[in-house]
Amino acid sequence: MQATETDKTNESPLALAVVGHANTGKTSLIRTLLRHSHFGRVENAMGTTRHVEMASLLVEGQVVVRLFDTPGLEDSMALKATLDSQPEMNNQARVSRAHAGRAKLVGFIEKVSQFPEFEQEIKVLKQALHSDVLLYVVDVREPVLGKYRDEIAVLSMAGIPIIPVFNFIAIAKENLAYWQTAMAEFNLHAVVAFDTVAFDFEAEKRLYQKLQSVLEARYDFIQQLIDHRLN
């Protein structure tokens, strides 16, 4: 199970999983944050990333953030339906909703051999359970469809903060309000607009500030990263 924020010291590296539908710009986001154009594979094709890959952000030689690039979620509607059909854990009714969601995900992952059709999705869920925050990358050129709502519903079961990252806003600003409303329906208000292929330090800083807002105990730690990036 994931070590909770209270279990970790304030100097432990943050684990950020970059998640979302296939081909939304997840790998490009990590490349931009790393300022490294050769991390992972970026192609105009569905499901380019097939395995979880990790990269680190350093401050004076010390790892402060671990970024995990995950495969795209490809069939969230079937995944949610399958999760909804899973029996409740014996003690699930007596625990909080967040813990119940995590327990259901753990139980589902333990039966991975029964669900080969969700091989890629299970890789994402495993990483989500071992992360501090999920960066959910959204292609705002797309309309708000049921499959994206199901992605958020499933990812929310991990019981950790989710920061929606709106990509491609320069060419689809008219859709932004629809996506903001959709995220608000899931109580996801710490959203950030971030063009994943064009470096903009102000957008990057806003992303880190959103992290500070959802991980208040790590505020000063994240500020060190912001200050370092300014130099």
mmCIF file of C-alpha atoms in Angstrom:
data_model
loop_
_atom_site.group_PDB
_atom_site.id
_atom_site.type_symbol
_atom_site.label_atom_id
_atom_site.label_comp_id
_atom_site.label_asym_id
_atom_site.label_seq_id
_atom_site.Cartn_x
_atom_site.Cartn_y
_atom_site.Cartn_z
ATOM 1 C CA MET A 1 0.000 0.000 0.000
ATOM 2 C CA GLN A 2 1.040 3.592 -0.553
ATOM 3 C CA ALA A 3 2.718 5.388 2.305
ATOM 4 C CA THR A 4 0.417 8.231 3.240
ATOM 5 C CA GLU A 5 1.507 11.835 3.425
ATOM 6 C CA THR A 6 1.648 11.606 7.236
ATOM 7 C CA ASP A 7 3.809 8.483 7.043
ATOM 8 C CA LYS A 8 6.443 10.237 4.962
ATOM 9 C CA THR A 9 8.963 12.802 6.066
ATOM 10 C CA ASN A 10 8.646 16.251 4.547
ATOM 11 C CA GLU A 11 11.920 15.623 2.715
ATOM 12 C CA SER A 12 10.831 12.443 0.929
ATOM 13 C CA PRO A 13 10.568 12.731 -2.873
ATOM 14 C CA LEU A 14 7.057 13.338 -4.141
ATOM 15 C CA ALA A 15 5.603 10.608 -6.342
ATOM 16 C CA LEU A 16 3.513 12.106 -9.146
ATOM 17 C CA ALA A 17 1.733 9.768 -11.548
ATOM 18 C CA VAL A 18 0.839 11.311 -14.905
ATOM 19 C CA VAL A 19 -2.398 9.651 -15.970
ATOM 20 C CA GLY A 20 -5.201 10.041 -18.469
ATOM 21 C CA HIS A 21 -6.689 8.797 -21.699
ATOM 22 C CA ALA A 22 -4.404 7.557 -24.442
ATOM 23 C CA ASN A 23 -2.739 10.218 -26.598
ATOM 24 C CA THR A 24 -3.546 13.284 -24.457
ATOM 25 C CA GLY A 25 0.054 14.462 -23.975
ATOM 26 C CA LYS A 26 1.177 12.679 -20.810
ATOM 27 C CA THR A 27 4.694 11.897 -22.022
ATOM 28 C CA SER A 28 5.018 15.388 -23.511
ATOM 29 C CA LEU A 29 4.140 16.886 -20.113
ATOM 30 C CA ILE A 30 6.937 14.926 -18.464
ATOM 31 C CA ARG A 31 9.377 15.925 -21.208
ATOM 32 C CA THR A 32 8.507 19.572 -20.624
ATOM 33 C CA LEU A 33 8.889 19.316 -16.843
ATOM 34 C CA LEU A 34 12.196 17.499 -17.277
ATOM 35 C CA ARG A 35 13.293 19.844 -20.068
ATOM 36 C CA HIS A 36 14.400 16.686 -21.788
ATOM 37 C CA SER A 37 13.033 16.068 -25.273
ATOM 38 C CA HIS A 38 14.000 12.398 -25.480
ATOM 39 C CA PHE A 39 12.139 10.906 -22.503
ATOM 40 C CA GLY A 40 9.745 8.146 -23.549
ATOM 41 C CA ARG A 41 8.042 7.854 -26.933
ATOM 42 C CA VAL A 42 5.723 10.449 -28.425
ATOM 43 C CA GLU A 43 3.767 9.494 -31.535
ATOM 44 C CA ASN A 44 0.441 10.458 -33.036
ATOM 45 C CA ALA A 45 -0.939 7.022 -32.229
ATOM 46 C CA MET A 46 -3.077 5.515 -29.515
ATOM 47 C CA GLY A 47 -1.359 3.792 -26.606
ATOM 48 C CA THR A 48 2.247 4.716 -27.370
ATOM 49 C CA THR A 49 3.304 4.262 -23.724
ATOM 50 C CA ARG A 50 2.852 0.589 -22.802
ATOM 51 C CA HIS A 51 4.664 0.449 -19.464
ATOM 52 C CA VAL A 52 5.125 2.712 -16.455
ATOM 53 C CA GLU A 53 8.328 4.743 -16.812
ATOM 54 C CA MET A 54 9.952 6.909 -14.138
ATOM 55 C CA ALA A 55 12.028 10.086 -14.273
ATOM 56 C CA SER A 56 13.240 12.421 -11.519
ATOM 57 C CA LEU A 57 13.405 16.152 -10.889
ATOM 58 C CA LEU A 58 16.494 17.156 -8.921
ATOM 59 C CA VAL A 59 17.416 20.095 -6.706
ATOM 60 C CA GLU A 60 21.159 20.349 -6.118
ATOM 61 C CA GLY A 61 21.620 16.674 -6.900
ATOM 62 C CA GLN A 62 18.792 15.481 -4.647
ATOM 63 C CA VAL A 63 15.637 13.838 -5.994
ATOM 64 C CA VAL A 64 12.621 15.948 -5.030
ATOM 65 C CA VAL A 65 9.998 14.619 -7.440
ATOM 66 C CA ARG A 66 9.565 11.262 -9.135
ATOM 67 C CA LEU A 67 7.406 11.470 -12.248
ATOM 68 C CA PHE A 68 5.696 8.291 -13.431
ATOM 69 C CA ASP A 69 4.546 8.124 -17.039
ATOM 70 C CA THR A 70 1.685 5.643 -17.309
ATOM 71 C CA PRO A 71 -0.099 3.897 -20.192
ATOM 72 C CA GLY A 72 -3.237 5.552 -21.483
ATOM 73 C CA LEU A 73 -6.603 4.480 -20.127
ATOM 74 C CA GLU A 74 -8.310 2.941 -23.136
ATOM 75 C CA ASP A 75 -11.622 1.455 -21.966
ATOM 76 C CA SER A 76 -12.632 3.250 -18.796
ATOM 77 C CA MET A 77 -16.335 2.554 -19.242
ATOM 78 C CA ALA A 78 -15.831 -1.214 -19.216
ATOM 79 C CA LEU A 79 -13.290 -0.855 -16.404
ATOM 80 C CA LYS A 80 -15.701 1.102 -14.216
ATOM 81 C CA ALA A 81 -18.520 -1.344 -14.921
ATOM 82 C CA THR A 82 -16.246 -4.235 -13.923
ATOM 83 C CA LEU A 83 -15.123 -2.478 -10.737
ATOM 84 C CA ASP A 84 -18.729 -1.654 -9.852
ATOM 85 C CA SER A 85 -19.593 -5.336 -10.191
ATOM 86 C CA GLN A 86 -16.884 -6.460 -7.778
ATOM 87 C CA PRO A 87 -18.116 -7.565 -4.331
ATOM 88 C CA GLU A 88 -17.514 -5.301 -1.374
ATOM 89 C CA MET A 89 -14.675 -6.240 0.966
ATOM 90 C CA ASN A 90 -15.893 -7.748 4.250
ATOM 91 C CA ASN A 91 -15.109 -4.637 6.274
ATOM 92 C CA GLN A 92 -15.626 -2.124 3.475
ATOM 93 C CA ALA A 93 -18.905 -0.803 4.844
ATOM 94 C CA ARG A 94 -17.152 0.275 8.048
ATOM 95 C CA VAL A 95 -14.371 2.325 6.474
ATOM 96 C CA SER A 96 -14.329 5.723 4.824
ATOM 97 C CA ARG A 97 -15.255 6.101 1.180
ATOM 98 C CA ALA A 98 -11.613 6.828 0.266
ATOM 99 C CA HIS A 99 -10.344 3.706 2.013
ATOM 100 C CA ALA A 100 -13.191 1.645 0.550
ATOM 101 C CA GLY A 101 -12.207 2.745 -2.952
ATOM 102 C CA ARG A 102 -8.572 1.842 -2.376
ATOM 103 C CA ALA A 103 -9.573 -1.514 -0.929
ATOM 104 C CA LYS A 104 -11.675 -2.286 -3.992
ATOM 105 C CA LEU A 105 -8.802 -1.353 -6.322
ATOM 106 C CA VAL A 106 -6.380 -3.533 -4.368
ATOM 107 C CA GLY A 107 -8.786 -6.468 -4.501
ATOM 108 C CA PHE A 108 -9.268 -5.976 -8.240
ATOM 109 C CA ILE A 109 -5.526 -5.791 -8.915
ATOM 110 C CA GLU A 110 -4.936 -8.964 -6.916
ATOM 111 C CA LYS A 111 -7.183 -10.746 -9.439
ATOM 112 C CA VAL A 112 -5.265 -9.367 -12.413
ATOM 113 C CA SER A 113 -5.065 -12.772 -14.117
ATOM 114 C CA GLN A 114 -8.864 -12.793 -14.402
ATOM 115 C CA PHE A 115 -8.922 -9.538 -16.365
ATOM 116 C CA PRO A 116 -6.356 -9.701 -19.210
ATOM 117 C CA GLU A 117 -8.402 -7.145 -21.155
ATOM 118 C CA PHE A 118 -7.441 -4.518 -18.567
ATOM 119 C CA GLU A 119 -3.699 -5.184 -18.579
ATOM 120 C CA GLN A 120 -2.784 -1.559 -19.345
ATOM 121 C CA GLU A 121 -5.371 -0.043 -17.005
ATOM 122 C CA ILE A 122 -4.173 -2.192 -14.109
ATOM 123 C CA LYS A 123 -0.648 -0.826 -14.568
ATOM 124 C CA VAL A 124 -2.094 2.663 -14.119
ATOM 125 C CA LEU A 125 -4.093 1.678 -11.039
ATOM 126 C CA LYS A 126 -1.071 0.033 -9.413
ATOM 127 C CA GLN A 127 0.956 3.198 -9.852
ATOM 128 C CA ALA A 128 -1.901 5.375 -8.612
ATOM 129 C CA LEU A 129 -1.977 3.430 -5.353
ATOM 130 C CA HIS A 130 1.717 4.162 -4.825
ATOM 131 C CA SER A 131 1.638 7.871 -5.676
ATOM 132 C CA ASP A 132 1.059 11.083 -3.738
ATOM 133 C CA VAL A 133 -0.794 12.973 -6.476
ATOM 134 C CA LEU A 134 -2.260 12.170 -9.879
ATOM 135 C CA LEU A 135 -1.737 14.641 -12.723
ATOM 136 C CA TYR A 136 -4.718 13.902 -14.970
ATOM 137 C CA VAL A 137 -3.902 15.185 -18.459
ATOM 138 C CA VAL A 138 -6.919 16.317 -20.493
ATOM 139 C CA ASP A 139 -7.040 17.023 -24.221
ATOM 140 C CA VAL A 140 -9.515 19.919 -24.140
ATOM 141 C CA ARG A 141 -10.051 19.602 -27.900
ATOM 142 C CA GLU A 142 -12.243 16.639 -26.998
ATOM 143 C CA PRO A 143 -15.830 17.062 -25.786
ATOM 144 C CA VAL A 144 -16.616 15.989 -22.224
ATOM 145 C CA LEU A 145 -17.631 12.377 -22.831
ATOM 146 C CA GLY A 146 -18.793 9.649 -20.496
ATOM 147 C CA LYS A 147 -15.527 7.746 -20.850
ATOM 148 C CA TYR A 148 -13.614 10.682 -19.367
ATOM 149 C CA ARG A 149 -16.042 10.946 -16.451
ATOM 150 C CA ASP A 150 -15.523 7.237 -15.830
ATOM 151 C CA GLU A 151 -11.742 7.728 -15.871
ATOM 152 C CA ILE A 152 -12.049 10.339 -13.125
ATOM 153 C CA ALA A 153 -14.438 8.147 -11.145
ATOM 154 C CA VAL A 154 -12.040 5.192 -11.267
ATOM 155 C CA LEU A 155 -8.930 7.243 -10.496
ATOM 156 C CA SER A 156 -10.728 8.909 -7.587
ATOM 157 C CA MET A 157 -11.004 5.496 -5.945
ATOM 158 C CA ALA A 158 -7.277 5.707 -5.157
ATOM 159 C CA GLY A 159 -8.168 8.307 -2.531
ATOM 160 C CA ILE A 160 -5.347 10.744 -3.343
ATOM 161 C CA PRO A 161 -5.411 14.286 -4.779
ATOM 162 C CA ILE A 162 -6.009 14.665 -8.504
ATOM 163 C CA ILE A 163 -4.897 17.763 -10.422
ATOM 164 C CA PRO A 164 -6.453 18.044 -13.897
ATOM 165 C CA VAL A 165 -3.942 19.416 -16.423
ATOM 166 C CA PHE A 166 -5.694 20.989 -19.413
ATOM 167 C CA ASN A 167 -3.669 20.489 -22.584
ATOM 168 C CA PHE A 168 -4.070 22.057 -26.060
ATOM 169 C CA ILE A 169 -5.923 25.089 -24.667
ATOM 170 C CA ALA A 170 -4.400 27.428 -27.261
ATOM 171 C CA ILE A 171 -6.497 25.852 -30.010
ATOM 172 C CA ALA A 172 -9.606 24.856 -28.036
ATOM 173 C CA LYS A 173 -10.298 27.611 -25.519
ATOM 174 C CA GLU A 174 -14.010 27.364 -26.242
ATOM 175 C CA ASN A 175 -14.088 23.942 -24.528
ATOM 176 C CA LEU A 176 -12.299 25.048 -21.375
ATOM 177 C CA ALA A 177 -15.421 26.059 -19.428
ATOM 178 C CA TYR A 178 -17.073 22.701 -20.149
ATOM 179 C CA TRP A 179 -14.068 20.838 -18.793
ATOM 180 C CA GLN A 180 -13.836 23.073 -15.729
ATOM 181 C CA THR A 181 -17.491 22.368 -14.971
ATOM 182 C CA ALA A 182 -16.981 18.632 -15.432
ATOM 183 C CA MET A 183 -14.003 18.605 -13.063
ATOM 184 C CA ALA A 184 -15.942 20.639 -10.484
ATOM 185 C CA GLU A 185 -18.615 17.925 -10.466
ATOM 186 C CA PHE A 186 -15.916 15.647 -9.013
ATOM 187 C CA ASN A 187 -14.775 18.375 -6.569
ATOM 188 C CA LEU A 188 -11.611 18.846 -8.619
ATOM 189 C CA HIS A 189 -11.033 22.583 -8.453
ATOM 190 C CA ALA A 190 -7.212 22.666 -8.438
ATOM 191 C CA VAL A 191 -6.958 22.634 -12.230
ATOM 192 C CA VAL A 192 -4.126 24.057 -14.317
ATOM 193 C CA ALA A 193 -3.753 24.958 -17.992
ATOM 194 C CA PHE A 194 -0.464 23.678 -19.354
ATOM 195 C CA ASP A 195 0.644 23.425 -22.971
ATOM 196 C CA THR A 196 2.675 20.238 -22.787
ATOM 197 C CA VAL A 197 4.795 20.930 -25.864
ATOM 198 C CA ALA A 198 5.693 24.610 -25.376
ATOM 199 C CA PHE A 199 7.764 25.535 -22.335
ATOM 200 C CA ASP A 200 6.184 28.251 -20.182
ATOM 201 C CA PHE A 201 7.689 28.670 -16.734
ATOM 202 C CA GLU A 202 4.658 30.559 -15.417
ATOM 203 C CA ALA A 203 2.436 27.594 -16.300
ATOM 204 C CA GLU A 204 4.963 25.245 -14.721
ATOM 205 C CA LYS A 205 5.018 27.376 -11.575
ATOM 206 C CA ARG A 206 1.216 27.315 -11.406
ATOM 207 C CA LEU A 207 1.350 23.526 -11.570
ATOM 208 C CA TYR A 208 3.742 23.395 -8.617
ATOM 209 C CA GLN A 209 1.555 25.873 -6.741
ATOM 210 C CA LYS A 210 -1.430 23.585 -7.275
ATOM 211 C CA LEU A 211 0.671 20.817 -5.743
ATOM 212 C CA GLN A 212 1.286 23.074 -2.753
ATOM 213 C CA SER A 213 -2.459 23.625 -2.396
ATOM 214 C CA VAL A 214 -3.290 19.903 -2.265
ATOM 215 C CA LEU A 215 -0.211 18.863 -0.253
ATOM 216 C CA GLU A 216 -0.041 21.589 2.369
ATOM 217 C CA ALA A 217 2.331 19.614 4.589
ATOM 218 C CA ARG A 218 4.858 19.653 1.727
ATOM 219 C CA TYR A 219 4.451 23.354 0.892
ATOM 220 C CA ASP A 220 7.997 24.404 1.821
ATOM 221 C CA PHE A 221 9.479 21.336 0.153
ATOM 222 C CA ILE A 222 7.750 22.146 -3.146
ATOM 223 C CA GLN A 223 8.758 25.795 -2.793
ATOM 224 C CA GLN A 224 12.392 24.690 -2.902
ATOM 225 C CA LEU A 225 11.722 23.211 -6.332
ATOM 226 C CA ILE A 226 10.022 26.406 -7.536
ATOM 227 C CA ASP A 227 12.912 28.539 -6.307
ATOM 228 C CA HIS A 228 15.432 26.215 -7.937
ATOM 229 C CA ARG A 229 13.605 26.366 -11.277
ATOM 230 C CA LEU A 230 13.667 30.163 -11.145
ATOM 231 C CA ASN A 231 17.470 30.168 -11.152
#
